[in-house]
mmCIF file of C-alpha atoms in Angstrom:
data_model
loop_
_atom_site.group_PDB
_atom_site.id
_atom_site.type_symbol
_atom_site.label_atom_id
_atom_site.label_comp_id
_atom_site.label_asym_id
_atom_site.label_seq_id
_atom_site.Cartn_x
_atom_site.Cartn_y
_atom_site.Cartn_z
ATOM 1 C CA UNK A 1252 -61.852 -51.274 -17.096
ATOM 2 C CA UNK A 1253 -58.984 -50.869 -14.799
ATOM 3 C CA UNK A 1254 -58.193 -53.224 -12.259
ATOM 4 C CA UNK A 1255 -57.898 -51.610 -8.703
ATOM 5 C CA UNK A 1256 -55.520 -52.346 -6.890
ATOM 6 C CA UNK A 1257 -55.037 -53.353 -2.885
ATOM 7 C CA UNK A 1258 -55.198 -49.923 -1.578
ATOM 8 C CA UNK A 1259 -54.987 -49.425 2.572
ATOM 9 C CA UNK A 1260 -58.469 -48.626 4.470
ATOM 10 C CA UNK A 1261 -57.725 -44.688 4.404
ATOM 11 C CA UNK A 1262 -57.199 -44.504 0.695
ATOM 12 C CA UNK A 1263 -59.489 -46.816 -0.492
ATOM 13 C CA UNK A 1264 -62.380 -45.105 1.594
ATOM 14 C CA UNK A 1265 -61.451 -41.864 1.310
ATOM 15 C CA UNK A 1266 -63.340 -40.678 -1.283
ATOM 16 C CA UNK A 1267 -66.856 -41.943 -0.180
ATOM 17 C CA UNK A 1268 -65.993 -40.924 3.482
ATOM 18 C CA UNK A 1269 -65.128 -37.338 2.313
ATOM 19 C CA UNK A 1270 -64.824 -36.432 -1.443
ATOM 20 C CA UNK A 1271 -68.193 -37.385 -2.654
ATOM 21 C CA UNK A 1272 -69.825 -37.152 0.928
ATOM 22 C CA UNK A 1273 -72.269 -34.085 1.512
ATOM 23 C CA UNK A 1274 -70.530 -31.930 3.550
ATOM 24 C CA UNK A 1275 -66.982 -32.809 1.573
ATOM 25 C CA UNK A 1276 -68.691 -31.195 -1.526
ATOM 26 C CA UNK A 1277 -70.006 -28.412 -0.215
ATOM 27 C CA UNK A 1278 -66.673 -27.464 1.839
ATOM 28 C CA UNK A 1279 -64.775 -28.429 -1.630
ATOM 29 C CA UNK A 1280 -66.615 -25.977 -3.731
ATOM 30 C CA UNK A 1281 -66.239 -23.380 -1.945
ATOM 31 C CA UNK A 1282 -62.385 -23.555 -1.859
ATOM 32 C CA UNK A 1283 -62.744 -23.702 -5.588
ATOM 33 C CA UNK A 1284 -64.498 -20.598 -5.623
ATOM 34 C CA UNK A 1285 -61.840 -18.470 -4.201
ATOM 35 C CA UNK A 1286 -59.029 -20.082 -5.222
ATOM 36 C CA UNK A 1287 -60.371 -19.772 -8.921
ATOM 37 C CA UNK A 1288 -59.867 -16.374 -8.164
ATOM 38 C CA UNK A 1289 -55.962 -16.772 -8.513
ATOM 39 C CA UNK A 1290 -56.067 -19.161 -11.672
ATOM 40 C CA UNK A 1291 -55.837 -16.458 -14.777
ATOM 41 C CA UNK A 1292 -57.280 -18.233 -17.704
ATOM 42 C CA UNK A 1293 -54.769 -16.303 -20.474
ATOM 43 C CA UNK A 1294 -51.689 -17.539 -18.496
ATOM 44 C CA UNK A 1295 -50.836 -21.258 -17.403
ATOM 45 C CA UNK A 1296 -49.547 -21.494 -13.918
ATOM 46 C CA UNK A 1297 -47.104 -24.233 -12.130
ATOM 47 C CA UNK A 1298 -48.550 -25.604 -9.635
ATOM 48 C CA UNK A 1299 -47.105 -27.983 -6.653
ATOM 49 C CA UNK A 1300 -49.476 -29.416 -4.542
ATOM 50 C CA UNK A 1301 -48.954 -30.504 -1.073
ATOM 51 C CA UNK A 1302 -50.841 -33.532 0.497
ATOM 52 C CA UNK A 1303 -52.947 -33.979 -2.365
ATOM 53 C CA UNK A 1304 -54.813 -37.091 -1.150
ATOM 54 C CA UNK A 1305 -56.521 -39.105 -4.096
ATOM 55 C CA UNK A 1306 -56.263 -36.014 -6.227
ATOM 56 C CA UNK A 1307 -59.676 -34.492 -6.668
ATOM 57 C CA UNK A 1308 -58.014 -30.987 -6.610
ATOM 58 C CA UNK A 1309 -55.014 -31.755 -8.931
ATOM 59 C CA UNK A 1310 -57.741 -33.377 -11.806
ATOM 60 C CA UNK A 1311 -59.412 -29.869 -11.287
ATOM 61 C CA UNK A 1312 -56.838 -27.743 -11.689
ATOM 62 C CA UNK A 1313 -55.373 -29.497 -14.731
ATOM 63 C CA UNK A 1314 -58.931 -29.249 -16.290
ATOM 64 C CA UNK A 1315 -58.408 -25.354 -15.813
ATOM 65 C CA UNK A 1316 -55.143 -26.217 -18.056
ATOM 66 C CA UNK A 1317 -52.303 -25.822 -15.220
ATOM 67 C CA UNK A 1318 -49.813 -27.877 -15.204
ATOM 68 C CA UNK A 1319 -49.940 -29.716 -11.919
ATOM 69 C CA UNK A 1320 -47.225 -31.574 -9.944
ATOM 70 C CA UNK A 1321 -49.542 -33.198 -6.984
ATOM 71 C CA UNK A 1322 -47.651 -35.020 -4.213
ATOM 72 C CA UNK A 1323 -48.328 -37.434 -1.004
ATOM 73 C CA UNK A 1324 -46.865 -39.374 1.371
ATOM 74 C CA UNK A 1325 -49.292 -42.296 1.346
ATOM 75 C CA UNK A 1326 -48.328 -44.537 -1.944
ATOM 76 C CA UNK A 1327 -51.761 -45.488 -1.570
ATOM 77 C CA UNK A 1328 -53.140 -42.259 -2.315
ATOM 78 C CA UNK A 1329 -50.603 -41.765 -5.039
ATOM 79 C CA UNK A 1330 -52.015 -45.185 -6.567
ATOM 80 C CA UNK A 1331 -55.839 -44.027 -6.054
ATOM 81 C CA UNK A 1332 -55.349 -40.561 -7.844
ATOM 82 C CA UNK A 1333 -53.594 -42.507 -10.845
ATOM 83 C CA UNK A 1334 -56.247 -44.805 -11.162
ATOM 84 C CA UNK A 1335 -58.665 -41.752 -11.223
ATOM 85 C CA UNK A 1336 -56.108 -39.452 -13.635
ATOM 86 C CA UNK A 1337 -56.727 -42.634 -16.262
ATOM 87 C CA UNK A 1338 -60.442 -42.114 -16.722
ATOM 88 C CA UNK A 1339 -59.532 -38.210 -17.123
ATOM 89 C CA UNK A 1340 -58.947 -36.744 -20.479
ATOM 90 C CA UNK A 1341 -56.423 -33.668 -19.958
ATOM 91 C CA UNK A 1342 -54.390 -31.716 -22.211
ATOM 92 C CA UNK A 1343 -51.924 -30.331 -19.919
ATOM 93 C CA UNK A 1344 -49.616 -31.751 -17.814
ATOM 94 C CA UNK A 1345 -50.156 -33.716 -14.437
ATOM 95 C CA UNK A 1346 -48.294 -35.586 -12.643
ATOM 96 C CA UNK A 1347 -48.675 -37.527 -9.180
ATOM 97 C CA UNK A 1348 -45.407 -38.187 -7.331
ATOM 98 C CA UNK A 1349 -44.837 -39.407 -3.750
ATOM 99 C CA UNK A 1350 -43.288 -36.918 -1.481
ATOM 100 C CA UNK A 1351 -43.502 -36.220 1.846
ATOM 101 C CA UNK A 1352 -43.694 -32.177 2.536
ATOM 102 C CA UNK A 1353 -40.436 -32.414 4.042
ATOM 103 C CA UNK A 1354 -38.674 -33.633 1.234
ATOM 104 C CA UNK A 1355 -40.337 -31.396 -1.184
ATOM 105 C CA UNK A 1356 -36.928 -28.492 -1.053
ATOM 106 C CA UNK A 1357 -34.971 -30.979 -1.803
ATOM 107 C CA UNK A 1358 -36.856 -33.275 -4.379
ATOM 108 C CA UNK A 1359 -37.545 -30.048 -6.216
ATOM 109 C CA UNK A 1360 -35.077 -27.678 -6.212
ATOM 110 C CA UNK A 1361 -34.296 -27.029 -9.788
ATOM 111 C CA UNK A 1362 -38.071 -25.676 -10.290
ATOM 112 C CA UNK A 1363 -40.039 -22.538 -9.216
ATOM 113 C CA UNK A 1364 -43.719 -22.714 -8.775
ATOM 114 C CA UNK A 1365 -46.601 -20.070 -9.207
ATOM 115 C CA UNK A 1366 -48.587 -21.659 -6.688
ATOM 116 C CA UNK A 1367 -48.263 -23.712 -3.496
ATOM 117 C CA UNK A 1368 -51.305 -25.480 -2.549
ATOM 118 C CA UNK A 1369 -52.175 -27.557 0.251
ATOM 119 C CA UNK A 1370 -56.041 -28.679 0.884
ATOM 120 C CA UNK A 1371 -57.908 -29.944 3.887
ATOM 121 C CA UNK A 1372 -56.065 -30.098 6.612
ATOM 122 C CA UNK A 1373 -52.781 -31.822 5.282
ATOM 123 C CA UNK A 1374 -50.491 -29.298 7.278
ATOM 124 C CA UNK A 1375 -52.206 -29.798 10.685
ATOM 125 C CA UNK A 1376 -50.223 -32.818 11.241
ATOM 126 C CA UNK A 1377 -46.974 -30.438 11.166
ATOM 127 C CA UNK A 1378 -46.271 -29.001 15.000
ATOM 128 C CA UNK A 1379 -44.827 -25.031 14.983
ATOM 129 C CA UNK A 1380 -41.498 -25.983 14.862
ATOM 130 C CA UNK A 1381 -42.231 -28.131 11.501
ATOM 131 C CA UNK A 1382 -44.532 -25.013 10.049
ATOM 132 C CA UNK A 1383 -41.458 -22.909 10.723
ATOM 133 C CA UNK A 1384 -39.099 -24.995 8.503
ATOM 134 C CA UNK A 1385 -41.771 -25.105 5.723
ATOM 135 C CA UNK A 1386 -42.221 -21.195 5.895
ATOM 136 C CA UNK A 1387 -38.635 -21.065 4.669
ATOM 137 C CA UNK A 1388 -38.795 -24.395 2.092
ATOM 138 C CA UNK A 1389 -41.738 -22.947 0.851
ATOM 139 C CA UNK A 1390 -40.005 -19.673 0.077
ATOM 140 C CA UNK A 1391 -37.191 -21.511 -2.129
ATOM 141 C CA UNK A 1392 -39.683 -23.445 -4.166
ATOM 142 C CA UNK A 1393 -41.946 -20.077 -5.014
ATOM 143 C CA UNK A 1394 -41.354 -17.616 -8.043
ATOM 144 C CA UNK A 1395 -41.286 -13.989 -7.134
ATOM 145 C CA UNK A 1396 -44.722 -13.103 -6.212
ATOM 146 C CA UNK A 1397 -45.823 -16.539 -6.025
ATOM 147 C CA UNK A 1398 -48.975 -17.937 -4.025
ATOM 148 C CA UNK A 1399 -48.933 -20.155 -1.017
ATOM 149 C CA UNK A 1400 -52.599 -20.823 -0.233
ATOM 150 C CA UNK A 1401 -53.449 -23.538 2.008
ATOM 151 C CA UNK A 1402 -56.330 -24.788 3.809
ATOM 152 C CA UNK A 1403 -56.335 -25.900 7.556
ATOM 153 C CA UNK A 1404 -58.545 -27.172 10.257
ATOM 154 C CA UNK A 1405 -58.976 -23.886 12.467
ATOM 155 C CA UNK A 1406 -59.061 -23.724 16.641
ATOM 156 C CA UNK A 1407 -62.493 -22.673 17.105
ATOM 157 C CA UNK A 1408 -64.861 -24.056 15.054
ATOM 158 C CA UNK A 1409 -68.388 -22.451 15.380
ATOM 159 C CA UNK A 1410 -70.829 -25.807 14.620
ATOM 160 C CA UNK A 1411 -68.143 -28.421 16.106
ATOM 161 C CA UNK A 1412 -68.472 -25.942 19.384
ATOM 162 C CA UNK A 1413 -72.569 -25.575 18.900
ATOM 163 C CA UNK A 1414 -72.780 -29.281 18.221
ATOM 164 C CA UNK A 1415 -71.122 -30.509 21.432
ATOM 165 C CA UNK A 1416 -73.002 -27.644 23.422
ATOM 166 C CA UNK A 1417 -76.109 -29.300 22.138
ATOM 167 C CA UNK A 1418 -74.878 -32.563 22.947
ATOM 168 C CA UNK A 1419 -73.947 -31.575 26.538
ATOM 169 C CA UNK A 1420 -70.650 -32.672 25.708
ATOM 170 C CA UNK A 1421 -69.137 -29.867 27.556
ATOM 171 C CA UNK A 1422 -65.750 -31.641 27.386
ATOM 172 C CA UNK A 1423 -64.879 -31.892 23.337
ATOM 173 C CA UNK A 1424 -66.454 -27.862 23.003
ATOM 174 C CA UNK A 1425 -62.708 -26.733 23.494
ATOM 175 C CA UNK A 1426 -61.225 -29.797 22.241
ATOM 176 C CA UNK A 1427 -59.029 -27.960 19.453
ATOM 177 C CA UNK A 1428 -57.091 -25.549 21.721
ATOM 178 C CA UNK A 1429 -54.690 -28.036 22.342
ATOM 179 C CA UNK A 1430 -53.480 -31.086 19.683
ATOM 180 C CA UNK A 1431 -54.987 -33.939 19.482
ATOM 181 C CA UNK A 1432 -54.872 -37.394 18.407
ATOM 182 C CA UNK A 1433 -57.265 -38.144 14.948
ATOM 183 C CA UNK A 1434 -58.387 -41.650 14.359
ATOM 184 C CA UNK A 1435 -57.180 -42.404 10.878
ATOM 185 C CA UNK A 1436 -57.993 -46.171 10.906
ATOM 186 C CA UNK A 1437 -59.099 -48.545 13.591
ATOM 187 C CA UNK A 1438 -55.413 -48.967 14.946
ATOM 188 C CA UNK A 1439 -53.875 -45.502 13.400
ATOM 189 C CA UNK A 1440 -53.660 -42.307 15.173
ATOM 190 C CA UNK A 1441 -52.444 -39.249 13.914
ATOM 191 C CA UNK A 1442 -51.424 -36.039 16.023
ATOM 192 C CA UNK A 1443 -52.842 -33.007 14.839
ATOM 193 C CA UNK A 1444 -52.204 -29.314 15.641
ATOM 194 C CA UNK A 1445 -55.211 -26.376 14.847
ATOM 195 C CA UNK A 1446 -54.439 -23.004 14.310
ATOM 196 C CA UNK A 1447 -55.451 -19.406 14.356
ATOM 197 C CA UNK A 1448 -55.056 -16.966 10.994
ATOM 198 C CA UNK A 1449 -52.496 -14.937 13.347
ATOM 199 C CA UNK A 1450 -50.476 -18.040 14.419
ATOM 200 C CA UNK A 1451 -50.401 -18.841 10.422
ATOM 201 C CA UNK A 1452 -49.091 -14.986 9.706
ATOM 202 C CA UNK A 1453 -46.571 -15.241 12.190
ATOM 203 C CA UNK A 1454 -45.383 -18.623 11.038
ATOM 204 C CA UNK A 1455 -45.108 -17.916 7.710
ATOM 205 C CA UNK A 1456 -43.568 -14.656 7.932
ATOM 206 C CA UNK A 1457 -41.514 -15.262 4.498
ATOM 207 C CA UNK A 1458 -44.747 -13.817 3.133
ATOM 208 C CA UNK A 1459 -47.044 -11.344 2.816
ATOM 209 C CA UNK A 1460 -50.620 -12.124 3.647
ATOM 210 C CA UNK A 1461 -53.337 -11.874 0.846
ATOM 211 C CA UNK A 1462 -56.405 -12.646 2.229
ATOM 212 C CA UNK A 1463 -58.144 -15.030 4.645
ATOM 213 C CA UNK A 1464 -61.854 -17.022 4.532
ATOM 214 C CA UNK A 1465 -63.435 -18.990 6.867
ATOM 215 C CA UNK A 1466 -64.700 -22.453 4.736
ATOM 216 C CA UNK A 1467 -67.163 -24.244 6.773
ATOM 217 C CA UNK A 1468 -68.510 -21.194 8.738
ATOM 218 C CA UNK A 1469 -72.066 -22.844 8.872
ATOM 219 C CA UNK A 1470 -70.924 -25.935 6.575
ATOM 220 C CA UNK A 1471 -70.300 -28.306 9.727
ATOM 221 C CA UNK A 1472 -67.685 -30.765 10.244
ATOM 222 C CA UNK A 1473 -67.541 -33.984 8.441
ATOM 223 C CA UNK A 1474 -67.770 -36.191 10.701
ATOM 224 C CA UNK A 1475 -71.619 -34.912 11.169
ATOM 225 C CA UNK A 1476 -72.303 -36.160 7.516
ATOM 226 C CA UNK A 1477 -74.450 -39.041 8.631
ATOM 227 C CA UNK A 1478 -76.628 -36.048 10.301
ATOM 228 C CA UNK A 1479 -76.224 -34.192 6.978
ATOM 229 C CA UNK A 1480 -77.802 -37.213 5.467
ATOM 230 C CA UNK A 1481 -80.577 -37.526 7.818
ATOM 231 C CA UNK A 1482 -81.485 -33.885 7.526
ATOM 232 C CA UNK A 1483 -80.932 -32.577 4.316
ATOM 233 C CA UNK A 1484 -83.116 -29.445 4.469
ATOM 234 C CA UNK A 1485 -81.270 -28.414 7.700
ATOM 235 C CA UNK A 1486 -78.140 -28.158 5.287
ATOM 236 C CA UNK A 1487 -79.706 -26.632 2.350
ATOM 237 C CA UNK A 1488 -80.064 -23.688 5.423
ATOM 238 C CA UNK A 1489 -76.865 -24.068 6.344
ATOM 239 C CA UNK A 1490 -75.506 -23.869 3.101
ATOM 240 C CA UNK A 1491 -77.427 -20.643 2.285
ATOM 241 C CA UNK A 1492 -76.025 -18.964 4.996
ATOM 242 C CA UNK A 1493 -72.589 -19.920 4.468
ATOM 243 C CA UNK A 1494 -72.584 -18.460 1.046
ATOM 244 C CA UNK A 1495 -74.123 -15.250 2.412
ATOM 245 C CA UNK A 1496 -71.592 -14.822 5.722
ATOM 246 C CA UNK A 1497 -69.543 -17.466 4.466
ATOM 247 C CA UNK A 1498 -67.139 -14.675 3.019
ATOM 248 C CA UNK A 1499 -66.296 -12.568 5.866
ATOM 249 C CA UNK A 1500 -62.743 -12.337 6.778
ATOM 250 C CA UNK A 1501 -62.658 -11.557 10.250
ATOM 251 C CA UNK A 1502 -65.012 -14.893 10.859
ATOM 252 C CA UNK A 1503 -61.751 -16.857 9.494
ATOM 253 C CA UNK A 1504 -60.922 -18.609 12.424
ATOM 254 C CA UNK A 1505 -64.549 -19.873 13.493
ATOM 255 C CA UNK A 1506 -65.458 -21.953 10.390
ATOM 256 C CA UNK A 1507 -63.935 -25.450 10.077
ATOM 257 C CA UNK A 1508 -61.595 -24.626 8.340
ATOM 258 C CA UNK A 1509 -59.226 -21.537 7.192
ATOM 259 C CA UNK A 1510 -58.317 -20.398 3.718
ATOM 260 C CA UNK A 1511 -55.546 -18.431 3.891
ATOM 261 C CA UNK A 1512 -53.609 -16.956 0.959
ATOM 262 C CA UNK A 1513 -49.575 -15.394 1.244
ATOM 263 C CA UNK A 1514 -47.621 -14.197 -1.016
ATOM 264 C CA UNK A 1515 -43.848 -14.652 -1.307
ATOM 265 C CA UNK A 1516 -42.185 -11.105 0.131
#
């Protein structure tokens, strides 16, 4: 048994808010699914991951026998995903460092990667000008032909838009073309930024693009999860149809969020 220990209200409810909710498994898996798709299983890949929360993705991708660097800058987090790693049994290596992205050139910059990887939304609290620096930091820390892939909330969410046109909440339907302010705790605000595939391509212009996905095309938001509970059929639907359309490239920008995958010019 392992004694927890004092974690802050994001980290220690992060998991139950998100990871293990309904919607947070259903958007999870099908990241997995195409970033499996990059994870050769005769060839062990470095891997740095960015934001990596409580480390649900960094577990998985050691399992698949990568060796895994996974960073944040929440200690917090960093002490969840240790807690976690403890009840794991994995053969290769994994380690969980704090680091904010902005450090990462520097903290690293006697290794090479074969993957980049940022989850969820961790790089829409970075404005342009921020994006911009990392599209050149994330260039040094790459080998040749390496993978940046990275998941982010999008501007034009189809069900967030639906939802509030249901809700005759005319004012929140456009409510990611400009940042905004997401409630992290009951006192903690952070600024986010949304963005389109094409504003991504033209940030990172260090490297070429590989492909593109929408992930929660009809998957909806997660802050509808308590509806997700309530109506469970409703998402079984949902979920059908996002693993039938769910796959179509041009519909990146209108699912929840964007997968996007570059690779280092």
């Amino acid at each position: 048994m392992y004694t927890e220990p004092a974690f802050n209200a994001i980290a220690q409810t992060y998991d139950a808010d998100f990871t293990e909710s309904i919607i947070g498994k259903l958007q999870r898996n099908k990241v997995w699914y195409y970033l499996e798709k990059y994870l050769p299983q005769n060839k062990k890949l470095k891997i740095l991951e960015i934001n990596c929360g409580t480390g649900t993705d960094a577990i998985w991708l050691a399992n698949k026998g990568h060796e895994v660097i996974a960073t944040d800058i929440s200690d917090k987090m960093i002490e969840w995903a240790q807690v976690k790693l403890k009840k794991e049994a994995i053969d290769t290596a994994l380690a969980f460092e704090i680091c904010s992205f902005e450090n990462l050139k520097e903290k690293y910059k006697d290794q090479k990667f074969d993957i980049l990887f940022s989850n969820f939304g961790g790089l829409n609290c970075s404005d342009q000008k921020a994006l911009e620096q990392l599209n050149h930091d994330f260039k040094k820390l790459l080998n040749p032909d390496g993978k940046l892939i990275m998941v982010l909330l999008g501007k034009y969410c189809l069900m967030e838009q639906l939802y509030f046109f249901l809700k005759s909440d005319y004012s929140k339907i456009k409510r990611r073309m400009n940042p905004t302010e997401s409630r992290l705790s009951e006192n903690t605000f952070q600024p986010t930024w949304y963005y389109t595939a094409k504003d991504l391509q033209q940030i990172f212009n260090a490297f070429q693009l590989q492909t593109k996905k929408p992930i929660g095309l009809f998957i909806p938001p997660s802050f509808l999860e308590k509806q997700a509970i309530k109506h469970p059929k409703p998402i079984r639907v949902l979920s059908f149809f996002e693993k039938q359309l769910g796959n179509i490239s041009s519909l990146s920008n209108f699912g929840d969020h964007i997968l996007i995958v570059f690779e280092k010019k």
